[in-house]
CSV table of C-alpha atoms and ligand atoms in Angstrom, one decimal:
chain,number,residue,atom,x,y,z
A,1,MET,CA,-7.1,0.8,8.1
A,2,LYS,CA,-6.2,3.0,11.0
A,3,VAL,CA,-9.0,5.4,11.9
A,4,THR,CA,-9.5,8.0,14.6
A,5,VAL,CA,-13.0,9.1,15.6
A,6,VAL,CA,-13.4,12.4,17.4
A,7,GLY,CA,-16.5,12.6,19.6
A,8,THR,CA,-18.4,9.7,21.1
A,9,GLY,CA,-22.0,10.9,20.8
A,10,TYR,CA,-24.4,8.6,19.1
A,11,VAL,CA,-22.9,9.4,15.7
A,12,GLY,CA,-19.2,9.0,16.7
A,13,LEU,CA,-19.7,6.0,18.8
A,14,THR,CA,-21.8,4.2,16.2
A,15,GLN,CA,-19.3,5.2,13.5
A,16,GLY,CA,-16.3,4.0,15.6
A,17,ALA,CA,-17.8,0.7,16.7
A,18,CYS,CA,-19.2,-0.1,13.3
A,19,LEU,CA,-15.9,0.6,11.6
A,20,ALA,CA,-14.2,-1.7,14.1
A,21,ARG,CA,-16.7,-4.4,13.2
A,22,LEU,CA,-15.7,-3.9,9.5
A,23,GLY,CA,-12.2,-4.8,10.6
A,24,HIS,CA,-10.6,-1.4,11.0
A,25,GLN,CA,-8.4,-0.3,13.8
A,26,VAL,CA,-10.3,2.5,15.5
A,27,PHE,CA,-9.3,4.9,18.2
A,28,CYS,CA,-12.3,6.9,19.6
A,29,VAL,CA,-11.5,10.2,21.4
A,30,ASP,CA,-13.7,12.3,23.6
A,31,ILE,CA,-12.8,15.1,26.0
A,32,ASN,CA,-15.4,13.8,28.5
A,33,LEU,CA,-13.3,11.8,30.9
A,34,LYS,CA,-16.2,10.2,32.7
A,35,LYS,CA,-17.6,9.0,29.4
A,36,VAL,CA,-14.3,7.6,28.2
A,37,GLU,CA,-13.8,5.8,31.5
A,38,ALA,CA,-17.2,4.3,31.3
A,39,LEU,CA,-16.6,3.2,27.6
A,40,LYS,CA,-13.3,1.6,28.7
A,41,ARG,CA,-15.3,-0.4,31.3
A,42,GLY,CA,-17.7,-1.4,28.6
A,43,GLU,CA,-20.6,0.9,29.7
A,44,ILE,CA,-22.5,2.6,26.9
A,45,PRO,CA,-23.6,6.1,27.9
A,46,ILE,CA,-26.6,6.1,25.5
A,47,PHE,CA,-29.5,3.7,24.8
A,48,GLU,CA,-29.0,2.6,21.2
A,49,LYS,CA,-30.1,-0.9,20.0
A,50,GLY,CA,-27.2,-3.2,19.0
A,51,LEU,CA,-24.5,-0.7,20.1
A,52,PRO,CA,-23.4,-2.5,23.4
A,53,GLU,CA,-22.8,-5.7,21.5
A,54,ILE,CA,-20.5,-4.3,18.8
A,55,VAL,CA,-18.7,-2.0,21.3
A,56,LYS,CA,-18.1,-5.1,23.5
A,57,GLU,CA,-16.8,-7.1,20.4
A,58,GLY,CA,-14.5,-4.2,19.4
A,59,ARG,CA,-13.0,-4.0,22.9
A,60,GLU,CA,-12.5,-7.7,23.2
A,61,ASN,CA,-10.7,-8.0,19.9
A,62,SER,CA,-8.8,-4.7,20.6
A,63,ARG,CA,-9.9,-3.1,17.4
A,64,LEU,CA,-11.8,-0.4,19.3
A,65,LYS,CA,-10.0,1.8,21.8
A,66,PHE,CA,-11.0,4.9,23.8
A,67,THR,CA,-9.0,7.8,25.0
A,68,THR,CA,-9.3,11.4,26.1
A,69,SER,CA,-6.1,12.4,24.3
A,70,LEU,CA,-6.2,13.4,20.7
A,71,LYS,CA,-2.5,13.1,20.6
A,72,GLU,CA,-2.7,9.5,21.6
A,73,ALA,CA,-5.5,8.8,19.2
A,74,THR,CA,-3.6,10.2,16.3
A,75,ALA,CA,-0.1,8.9,17.3
A,76,GLU,CA,-0.2,6.0,14.9
A,77,LYS,CA,-0.8,8.2,11.8
A,78,PRO,CA,-4.4,7.2,11.0
A,79,ALA,CA,-5.4,7.2,7.3
A,80,VAL,CA,-8.7,8.9,8.3
A,81,VAL,CA,-9.9,11.1,11.1
A,82,PHE,CA,-13.7,11.4,11.4
A,83,VAL,CA,-14.9,14.6,13.2
A,84,CYS,CA,-18.2,13.7,14.9
A,85,VAL,CA,-18.6,16.5,17.4
A,86,GLN,CA,-21.7,18.5,18.1
A,87,THR,CA,-22.7,21.6,16.1
A,88,PRO,CA,-25.5,23.0,18.2
A,89,LYS,CA,-27.4,26.1,17.2
A,90,ASN,CA,-26.4,29.6,18.2
A,91,GLU,CA,-29.1,32.1,19.4
A,92,ASP,CA,-29.6,33.4,15.8
A,93,GLY,CA,-30.1,29.8,14.5
A,94,SER,CA,-26.7,29.6,12.9
A,95,SER,CA,-24.5,26.6,13.4
A,96,ASP,CA,-22.2,26.8,16.4
A,97,LEU,CA,-18.9,25.6,15.0
A,98,SER,CA,-16.7,26.3,18.1
A,99,VAL,CA,-16.2,22.6,18.9
A,100,VAL,CA,-15.3,21.8,15.3
A,101,LYS,CA,-12.9,24.7,15.4
A,102,LYS,CA,-11.1,23.5,18.5
A,103,VAL,CA,-10.8,19.9,17.1
A,104,LEU,CA,-9.4,21.1,13.7
A,105,GLU,CA,-6.9,23.5,15.4
A,106,ASP,CA,-5.7,20.6,17.6
A,107,LEU,CA,-5.6,18.2,14.7
A,108,GLY,CA,-3.6,20.7,12.7
A,109,GLU,CA,-0.8,20.4,15.3
A,110,LEU,CA,-0.9,16.6,15.3
A,111,ILE,CA,-1.4,15.3,11.8
A,112,ASN,CA,0.0,15.9,8.3
A,113,ALA,CA,-1.2,15.5,4.7
A,114,SER,CA,-1.1,11.7,5.0
A,115,THR,CA,-4.3,11.8,7.1
A,116,LEU,CA,-7.6,12.7,5.5
A,117,VAL,CA,-10.0,14.7,7.8
A,118,VAL,CA,-13.6,13.8,7.3
A,119,ILE,CA,-16.3,16.0,8.7
A,120,LYS,CA,-19.3,13.9,9.8
A,121,SER,CA,-20.7,16.7,12.0
A,122,THR,CA,-23.5,18.5,10.2
A,123,VAL,CA,-21.9,21.7,9.1
A,124,PRO,CA,-23.3,24.3,6.6
A,125,PRO,CA,-21.9,24.7,3.1
A,126,GLY,CA,-19.5,27.6,2.7
A,127,THR,CA,-17.3,26.5,5.6
A,128,ARG,CA,-14.5,24.6,3.8
A,129,ALA,CA,-12.1,27.5,3.5
A,130,LEU,CA,-12.5,28.3,7.2
A,131,PHE,CA,-11.9,24.7,8.1
A,132,HIS,CA,-8.6,24.7,6.1
A,133,GLU,CA,-7.6,27.8,8.0
A,134,TRP,CA,-8.3,26.2,11.3
A,135,LEU,CA,-6.2,23.1,10.3
A,136,GLY,CA,-3.3,25.4,9.4
A,137,ASP,CA,-1.6,25.5,6.1
A,138,LYS,CA,-0.4,21.9,5.9
A,139,ASP,CA,-2.1,20.6,2.7
A,140,ILE,CA,-4.3,18.4,4.8
A,141,GLN,CA,-7.3,17.3,2.7
A,142,LEU,CA,-10.9,17.7,4.0
A,143,ALA,CA,-13.9,15.5,3.1
A,144,SER,CA,-17.5,15.4,4.0
A,145,ASN,CA,-19.3,12.2,4.7
A,146,PRO,CA,-22.7,13.1,6.1
A,147,GLU,CA,-24.6,10.6,8.2
A,148,PHE,CA,-28.2,9.6,7.7
A,149,LEU,CA,-28.4,7.5,10.9
A,150,ARG,CA,-31.6,7.7,12.9
A,151,GLN,CA,-31.4,7.4,16.7
A,152,GLY,CA,-32.8,4.1,17.8
A,153,THR,CA,-31.8,2.4,14.5
A,154,SER,CA,-28.3,3.8,14.0
A,155,VAL,CA,-26.3,0.6,14.0
A,156,ASN,CA,-28.7,-1.0,11.4
A,157,ASP,CA,-28.6,2.2,9.4
A,158,PHE,CA,-24.8,2.2,9.4
A,159,PHE,CA,-24.6,-1.3,7.9
A,160,ASN,CA,-27.6,-1.0,5.6
A,161,PRO,CA,-27.7,2.6,4.3
A,162,ASP,CA,-29.7,3.5,1.2
A,163,ARG,CA,-26.7,5.5,0.0
A,164,ILE,CA,-23.4,6.8,1.0
A,165,VAL,CA,-22.2,10.3,0.0
A,166,ILE,CA,-18.5,11.3,0.1
A,167,GLY,CA,-17.6,14.8,-0.7
A,168,VAL,CA,-13.9,15.0,-1.5
A,169,GLU,CA,-11.2,17.4,-2.7
A,170,SER,CA,-9.4,14.8,-4.8
A,171,LYS,CA,-9.7,11.4,-6.4
A,172,THR,CA,-7.1,10.0,-3.9
A,173,ALA,CA,-9.3,11.0,-1.0
A,174,GLY,CA,-12.3,9.3,-2.7
A,175,ARG,CA,-10.3,6.1,-3.1
A,176,VAL,CA,-9.4,6.2,0.6
A,177,LEU,CA,-13.0,6.5,1.7
A,178,ARG,CA,-14.2,3.9,-0.8
A,179,LYS,CA,-11.6,1.4,0.6
A,180,LEU,CA,-12.6,2.2,4.2
A,181,LEU,CA,-16.3,1.7,3.5
A,182,SER,CA,-15.9,-1.2,1.1
A,183,GLY,CA,-17.5,-3.6,3.6
A,184,ILE,CA,-20.9,-1.8,3.2
A,185,ASN,CA,-23.2,-2.7,0.4
A,186,ALA,CA,-24.6,0.6,-0.8
A,187,PRO,CA,-24.2,2.9,-3.8
A,188,ILE,CA,-21.5,5.5,-3.1
A,189,PHE,CA,-21.8,8.9,-4.6
A,190,GLU,CA,-18.6,10.9,-4.9
A,191,THR,CA,-19.1,14.6,-5.0
A,192,ASP,CA,-17.4,17.9,-4.1
A,193,VAL,CA,-17.5,18.8,-0.4
A,194,GLU,CA,-20.3,21.5,-0.7
A,195,THR,CA,-22.6,19.1,-2.5
A,196,ALA,CA,-22.2,16.5,0.1
A,197,GLN,CA,-23.0,19.0,2.8
A,198,MET,CA,-26.0,20.2,0.9
A,199,VAL,CA,-27.3,16.6,0.5
A,200,LYS,CA,-27.4,16.3,4.2
A,201,TYR,CA,-29.3,19.6,4.7
A,202,THR,CA,-31.6,18.9,1.9
A,203,ALA,CA,-32.6,15.5,3.3
A,204,ASN,CA,-33.3,16.7,6.8
A,205,ASN,CA,-35.0,19.8,5.6
A,206,MET,CA,-37.2,17.8,3.2
A,207,LEU,CA,-38.2,15.3,6.0
A,208,ALA,CA,-38.9,18.2,8.4
A,209,LEU,CA,-40.9,20.0,5.7
A,210,ARG,CA,-43.1,16.9,5.2
A,211,LEU,CA,-43.7,16.7,8.9
A,212,SER,CA,-44.6,20.3,9.3
A,213,PHE,CA,-46.7,20.2,6.2
A,214,ILE,CA,-48.7,17.2,7.3
A,215,ASN,CA,-49.0,18.8,10.8
A,216,GLU,CA,-50.5,21.9,9.2
A,217,ILE,CA,-52.9,19.7,7.3
A,218,ALA,CA,-53.9,18.0,10.5
A,219,ASN,CA,-54.6,21.4,12.1
A,220,ILE,CA,-56.8,22.3,9.1
A,221,ALA,CA,-58.5,18.9,9.3
A,222,ASP,CA,-59.4,19.6,12.9
A,223,ILE,CA,-61.2,22.7,11.9
A,224,PHE,CA,-63.2,21.0,9.1
A,225,GLY,CA,-63.8,17.8,11.0
A,226,ALA,CA,-61.8,15.7,8.5
A,227,ASP,CA,-59.8,12.7,9.6
A,228,ILE,CA,-56.0,13.1,9.2
A,229,LYS,CA,-55.3,9.3,9.5
A,230,MET,CA,-57.4,8.6,6.4
A,231,ILE,CA,-55.9,11.6,4.6
A,232,GLU,CA,-52.4,10.4,5.3
A,233,LYS,CA,-53.2,6.8,4.2
A,234,VAL,CA,-54.9,7.7,1.0
A,235,VAL,CA,-52.5,10.5,0.0
A,236,GLY,CA,-49.5,8.4,1.0
A,237,MET,CA,-50.6,5.7,-1.6
A,238,ASP,CA,-49.7,8.0,-4.4
A,239,PRO,CA,-46.2,6.7,-5.2
A,240,ARG,CA,-45.1,10.3,-6.1
A,241,ILE,CA,-45.8,11.2,-2.5
A,242,GLY,CA,-45.2,8.0,-0.5
A,243,SER,CA,-46.3,7.2,3.0
A,244,LYS,CA,-43.1,7.7,5.0
A,245,PHE,CA,-42.7,10.7,7.2
A,246,LEU,CA,-46.3,11.6,6.7
A,247,ARG,CA,-47.6,10.9,10.2
A,248,SER,CA,-48.9,14.0,11.9
A,249,SER,CA,-48.1,14.6,15.6
A,250,ALA,CA,-47.7,17.1,18.3
A,251,GLY,CA,-44.4,18.1,16.7
A,252,PHE,CA,-41.1,16.5,15.8
A,253,GLY,CA,-38.1,16.7,18.0
A,254,GLY,CA,-34.5,15.5,18.3
A,255,SER,CA,-31.1,17.1,18.0
A,256,CYS,CA,-31.1,17.3,14.2
A,257,PHE,CA,-34.2,18.5,12.4
A,258,PRO,CA,-34.8,21.7,14.5
A,259,LYS,CA,-31.2,22.9,14.3
A,260,ASP,CA,-30.4,21.8,10.7
A,261,VAL,CA,-33.5,23.5,9.3
A,262,LEU,CA,-32.6,26.8,11.0
A,263,ALA,CA,-28.9,26.5,10.1
A,264,LEU,CA,-29.7,26.1,6.4
A,265,HIS,CA,-32.0,29.2,6.6
A,266,VAL,CA,-29.3,31.3,8.3
A,267,ALA,CA,-26.5,30.0,6.1
A,268,ALA,CA,-28.5,31.0,3.0
A,269,ALA,CA,-29.4,34.4,4.5
A,270,ASP,CA,-25.8,35.1,5.3
A,271,ALA,CA,-24.9,34.3,1.7
A,272,GLY,CA,-27.6,36.7,0.5
A,273,TYR,CA,-30.5,34.4,-0.2
A,274,ASN,CA,-33.7,34.9,1.8
A,275,SER,CA,-35.5,31.6,1.8
A,276,LYS,CA,-39.2,31.9,2.1
A,277,LEU,CA,-40.1,28.2,2.7
A,278,ILE,CA,-37.6,27.0,5.4
A,279,ALA,CA,-38.3,29.2,8.5
A,280,PRO,CA,-42.0,28.3,8.6
A,281,ILE,CA,-41.1,24.6,9.0
A,282,ILE,CA,-39.8,25.5,12.5
A,283,LYS,CA,-42.6,27.9,13.3
A,284,VAL,CA,-45.3,25.3,12.6
A,285,ASN,CA,-43.3,22.8,14.7
A,286,ASP,CA,-42.9,25.1,17.6
A,287,GLU,CA,-46.7,25.6,17.8
A,288,GLN,CA,-47.7,21.9,17.6
A,289,PRO,CA,-47.2,21.2,21.4
A,290,LEU,CA,-49.2,24.4,22.2
A,291,ARG,CA,-52.0,23.1,20.0
A,292,PHE,CA,-51.9,19.8,21.7
A,293,VAL,CA,-52.2,21.3,25.1
A,294,GLU,CA,-55.0,23.5,23.8
A,295,LYS,CA,-57.0,20.3,23.1
A,296,ILE,CA,-56.5,19.2,26.7
A,297,ARG,CA,-57.6,22.6,27.9
A,298,ASN,CA,-60.7,22.5,25.7
A,299,HIS,CA,-61.6,19.3,27.3
A,300,PHE,CA,-60.9,20.1,31.0
A,301,GLU,CA,-61.1,23.9,30.9
A,302,ASP,CA,-59.1,24.5,34.0
A,303,LEU,CA,-56.0,22.3,34.3
A,304,ASN,CA,-55.0,23.6,37.8
A,305,GLY,CA,-55.0,20.6,40.1
A,306,LYS,CA,-55.5,18.1,37.3
A,307,LYS,CA,-53.2,15.1,37.1
A,308,PHE,CA,-52.1,13.5,33.9
A,309,ALA,CA,-50.5,10.2,33.2
A,310,VAL,CA,-47.8,10.6,30.6
A,311,TRP,CA,-46.5,7.7,28.6
A,312,GLY,CA,-43.3,8.6,26.7
A,313,LEU,CA,-40.8,11.4,27.2
A,314,SER,CA,-38.1,10.8,24.6
A,315,PHE,CA,-38.3,12.5,21.2
A,316,ASN,CA,-38.6,9.2,19.5
A,317,LYS,CA,-39.0,5.6,20.2
A,318,GLY,CA,-35.8,3.6,20.6
A,319,THR,CA,-33.8,6.3,22.2
A,320,ASP,CA,-33.3,7.9,25.7
A,321,ASP,CA,-32.7,11.3,24.0
A,322,ILE,CA,-35.0,14.1,25.1
A,323,ARG,CA,-33.5,16.9,23.2
A,324,GLU,CA,-36.3,19.1,21.6
A,325,SER,CA,-38.7,16.4,22.6
A,326,PRO,CA,-42.3,17.5,22.2
A,327,ALA,CA,-43.2,15.4,25.2
A,328,ILE,CA,-40.9,17.5,27.4
A,329,LYS,CA,-42.4,20.7,26.0
A,330,ILE,CA,-45.9,19.5,26.6
A,331,VAL,CA,-45.1,18.5,30.2
A,332,HIS,CA,-43.6,21.9,30.8
A,333,LEU,CA,-46.7,23.6,29.4
A,334,LEU,CA,-49.0,21.5,31.6
A,335,THR,CA,-47.2,22.0,34.9
A,336,ALA,CA,-47.0,25.8,34.1
A,337,LEU,CA,-50.8,25.6,34.0
A,338,GLY,CA,-50.9,24.1,37.5
A,339,ALA,CA,-51.3,20.4,36.5
A,340,LYS,CA,-49.4,17.5,38.0
A,341,VAL,CA,-47.8,14.8,35.8
A,342,SER,CA,-47.0,11.2,36.5
A,343,ALA,CA,-44.7,10.0,33.9
A,344,PHE,CA,-43.1,6.8,32.5
A,345,ASP,CA,-40.7,6.2,29.7
A,346,PRO,CA,-38.9,2.9,29.1
A,347,GLU,CA,-35.5,4.6,28.6
A,348,ALA,CA,-35.6,8.4,29.0
A,349,MET,CA,-36.6,8.8,32.6
A,350,GLU,CA,-33.1,9.7,34.0
A,351,ASN,CA,-32.6,12.4,31.3
A,352,ALA,CA,-36.1,13.7,31.9
A,353,LYS,CA,-35.6,14.0,35.6
A,354,ALA,CA,-32.7,16.4,35.0
A,355,GLU,CA,-34.9,18.6,32.9
A,356,LEU,CA,-38.4,18.6,34.5
A,357,ASP,CA,-39.6,20.1,37.8
A,358,GLU,CA,-41.0,18.8,41.1
A,359,ASN,CA,-44.6,18.8,39.7
A,360,VAL,CA,-43.6,15.6,37.8
A,361,GLU,CA,-43.4,12.2,39.5
A,362,TYR,CA,-42.0,9.1,37.9
A,363,THR,CA,-43.2,5.5,38.0
A,364,THR,CA,-41.5,2.3,37.3
A,365,SER,CA,-44.2,1.1,34.9
A,366,LYS,CA,-46.7,2.7,32.5
A,367,GLU,CA,-49.5,1.3,34.6
A,368,GLY,CA,-48.1,3.1,37.7
A,369,THR,CA,-48.8,6.5,36.2
A,370,LEU,CA,-52.5,5.9,36.1
A,371,GLU,CA,-53.3,6.2,39.8
A,372,ASN,CA,-55.6,9.2,40.4
A,373,ALA,CA,-54.9,10.5,36.9
A,374,ASP,CA,-57.6,12.4,35.1
A,375,ALA,CA,-56.5,11.4,31.6
A,376,LEU,CA,-53.8,9.6,29.7
A,377,LEU,CA,-51.4,11.3,27.4
A,378,VAL,CA,-49.2,9.2,25.1
A,379,LEU,CA,-46.3,11.3,23.8
A,380,THR,CA,-43.7,8.8,22.4
A,381,GLU,CA,-44.5,5.9,20.0
A,382,TRP,CA,-42.9,3.2,22.0
A,383,PRO,CA,-44.3,-0.1,20.7
A,384,GLU,CA,-45.0,-1.4,24.2
A,385,PHE,CA,-47.6,1.3,24.7
A,386,LEU,CA,-49.7,-0.4,22.1
A,387,ASP,CA,-49.9,-3.6,24.3
A,388,ALA,CA,-51.4,-1.8,27.2
A,389,ASP,CA,-54.1,-3.4,29.4
A,390,TRP,CA,-56.8,-1.0,28.2
A,391,ASP,CA,-59.3,-2.4,30.7
A,392,LEU,CA,-57.0,-1.4,33.5
A,393,VAL,CA,-56.4,2.0,32.0
A,394,LYS,CA,-60.1,2.5,31.7
A,395,SER,CA,-60.9,1.5,35.3
A,396,SER,CA,-58.0,3.6,36.6
A,397,LEU,CA,-58.6,6.9,34.8
A,398,LYS,CA,-61.0,9.5,36.3
A,399,GLU,CA,-62.1,10.4,32.9
A,400,LYS,CA,-62.0,7.9,30.1
A,401,VAL,CA,-60.0,10.1,27.8
A,402,ILE,CA,-56.7,9.6,25.9
A,403,PHE,CA,-54.7,12.3,24.1
A,404,ASP,CA,-52.4,10.8,21.5
A,405,GLY,CA,-49.5,13.1,20.7
A,406,LYS,CA,-48.1,10.8,18.1
A,407,ASN,CA,-51.4,9.7,16.4
A,408,PHE,CA,-50.3,6.2,16.6
A,409,LEU,CA,-52.7,4.4,18.9
A,410,PRO,CA,-55.5,2.2,17.6
A,411,HIS,CA,-58.1,5.0,17.8
A,412,ASP,CA,-61.1,3.0,16.6
A,413,ASP,CA,-60.4,0.2,18.9
A,414,LEU,CA,-60.0,2.4,21.9
A,415,PHE,CA,-63.3,4.3,21.1
A,416,LYS,CA,-65.1,0.9,20.9
A,417,ARG,CA,-63.6,0.2,24.4
A,418,GLY,CA,-65.3,3.3,25.7
A,419,PHE,CA,-62.5,5.9,25.6
A,420,GLU,CA,-62.7,9.3,24.0
A,421,VAL,CA,-59.5,9.7,22.0
A,422,PHE,CA,-58.0,13.0,20.7
A,423,GLY,CA,-54.9,13.4,18.5
A,424,MET,CA,-53.8,16.0,16.0
A,425,GLY,CA,-56.4,16.1,13.3
A,426,VAL,CA,-58.0,13.0,14.7
A,427,TRP,CA,-60.6,12.3,17.4
A,428,ARG,CA,-63.0,9.6,18.4
A,429,SER,CA,-65.7,11.0,20.6
A,430,ASP,CA,-69.5,11.2,20.7
A,431,LYS,CA,-69.5,14.5,22.5
A,432,LYS,CA,-67.4,17.1,20.7
A,433,ARG,CA,-64.5,17.7,18.5
A,434,LEU,CA,-61.5,19.4,20.2
A,435,GLN,CA,-59.7,21.7,17.8
B,501,UGA,C1,-33.0,12.4,11.6
B,501,UGA,C2,-33.0,11.8,10.2
B,501,UGA,O1,-34.1,10.9,10.0
B,501,UGA,C3,-31.7,11.0,9.9
B,501,UGA,O2,-31.7,10.6,8.6
B,501,UGA,C4,-30.5,11.9,10.2
B,501,UGA,O3,-29.3,11.3,10.0
B,501,UGA,C5,-30.6,12.5,11.6
B,501,UGA,O4,-31.8,13.2,11.8
B,501,UGA,C6,-29.4,13.4,11.8
B,501,UGA,O5,-29.4,14.5,11.2
B,501,UGA,O6,-28.5,13.1,12.6
B,501,UGA,P1,-33.6,11.4,14.0
B,501,UGA,O7,-33.7,12.8,14.4
B,501,UGA,O8,-32.7,10.5,14.8
B,501,UGA,O9,-33.0,11.3,12.5
B,501,UGA,O10,-35.0,10.7,14.0
B,501,UGA,P2,-36.3,10.7,13.0
B,501,UGA,O11,-36.7,9.3,13.0
B,501,UGA,O12,-36.0,11.4,11.8
B,501,UGA,O13,-37.4,11.4,13.8
B,501,UGA,C7,-37.4,12.9,14.1
B,501,UGA,C8,-38.7,13.3,14.7
B,501,UGA,O14,-39.8,13.2,13.7
B,501,UGA,C9,-39.2,12.4,15.9
B,501,UGA,O15,-39.7,13.3,16.9
B,501,UGA,C10,-40.3,11.6,15.3
B,501,UGA,O16,-41.2,11.2,16.2
B,501,UGA,C11,-40.9,12.6,14.3
B,501,UGA,N1,-41.7,11.9,13.2
B,501,UGA,C12,-41.1,11.1,12.4
B,501,UGA,C13,-43.0,12.3,13.1
B,501,UGA,O17,-43.6,13.1,13.9
B,501,UGA,N2,-43.8,11.7,12.1
B,501,UGA,C14,-43.2,10.8,11.2
B,501,UGA,O18,-43.9,10.4,10.3
B,501,UGA,C15,-41.9,10.5,11.3
């Protein structure tokens, strides 16, 4: 089938390249000329496992093309256009739909009712009438096909989803999408558009709620001297609760949870419902990096002139994305208190350089950060941080102390090796507990 994908961020690019792999003829369009030129040369602007290979394959067999012109990308009357553009948050937490608006207005000039417009961007319910207005009065059908891709595993998630949701306005649209996605082995749920949009918000809000909840429990565990790792393990064994997304940390990040949580809260409020449970998810998360830095201050008291080795800057392993990354927030807090930081991340260093100030230096290896460092901070759970040469770490650090912002290091083992280890709701130290 002929498909147009608007937006080549990690969602759009993954969507386009994976649909080409399924055998469809895909035209990806993005207004960013530099990005499109790079993609045409075969360069991938983001770090995402497996993506370079399928983009290469699509370019070579000519099933995947790139352009900056929406007119060119829709000239061959595609059966489906996927809108995969950003919906960042406005100051008041609502979803900024200005890019979606521009795309729909432009599409309204270029396509007719034979093309189905599928919104993959995360947009709040209650927007469908507005979207039709932006498309113009042309009987063009809208659908919602929310994505559940995780950065770092998005290609695998595309081909092996737990479920697919298609929110449609007619049975015909449902048939078109089923045919398009028939190469993927997953249950497909056909709903109305609003339900599909709510499924996406519910999933992200539920996951974020779990994380903020376990982070609150970690904060309380700190006060009472309980061990959050054991709490997570034992509680997670209850099949009604489950162990996934139950790992406490110095906060969650990324481009999705923080904005989607707020957007649902604001959309509900605008529609007259004042949610009591949703806003605190973000409040708890905003405070976690502060709590983490408090622990470091409790240990060192004055951070002025101290130097910290930082491993990990991206918001998650497997990605170079630093948006809303707790690591970045923590580094900002430390440098504001007069500390210096020597940082390493396997993929996110270039993005971090554009965001952080001159009090941060960068090294080409994780070991390089250790020189003259007072302590080690591990802020992203890259697997390679688990394979560190801990003897080298120990001999290099001025104080044998590690702060684990993701609670993922082997704490007992490190303690046996002579380190003090502090995480959120977890510590291994003879001396004191740092709340
Ligand atoms: C999230 C959802 O997981 C996807 O299903 C969804 O499609 C995507 O948002 C989206 O809306 O586009 P993503 O933000 O890429 O995906 O990454 P996650 O793996 O969900 O991680 C989010 C944050 O939570 C990271 O900072 C991660 O370190 C943190 N996290 C995750 C924890 O602190 N503890 C955990 O147990 C799990």
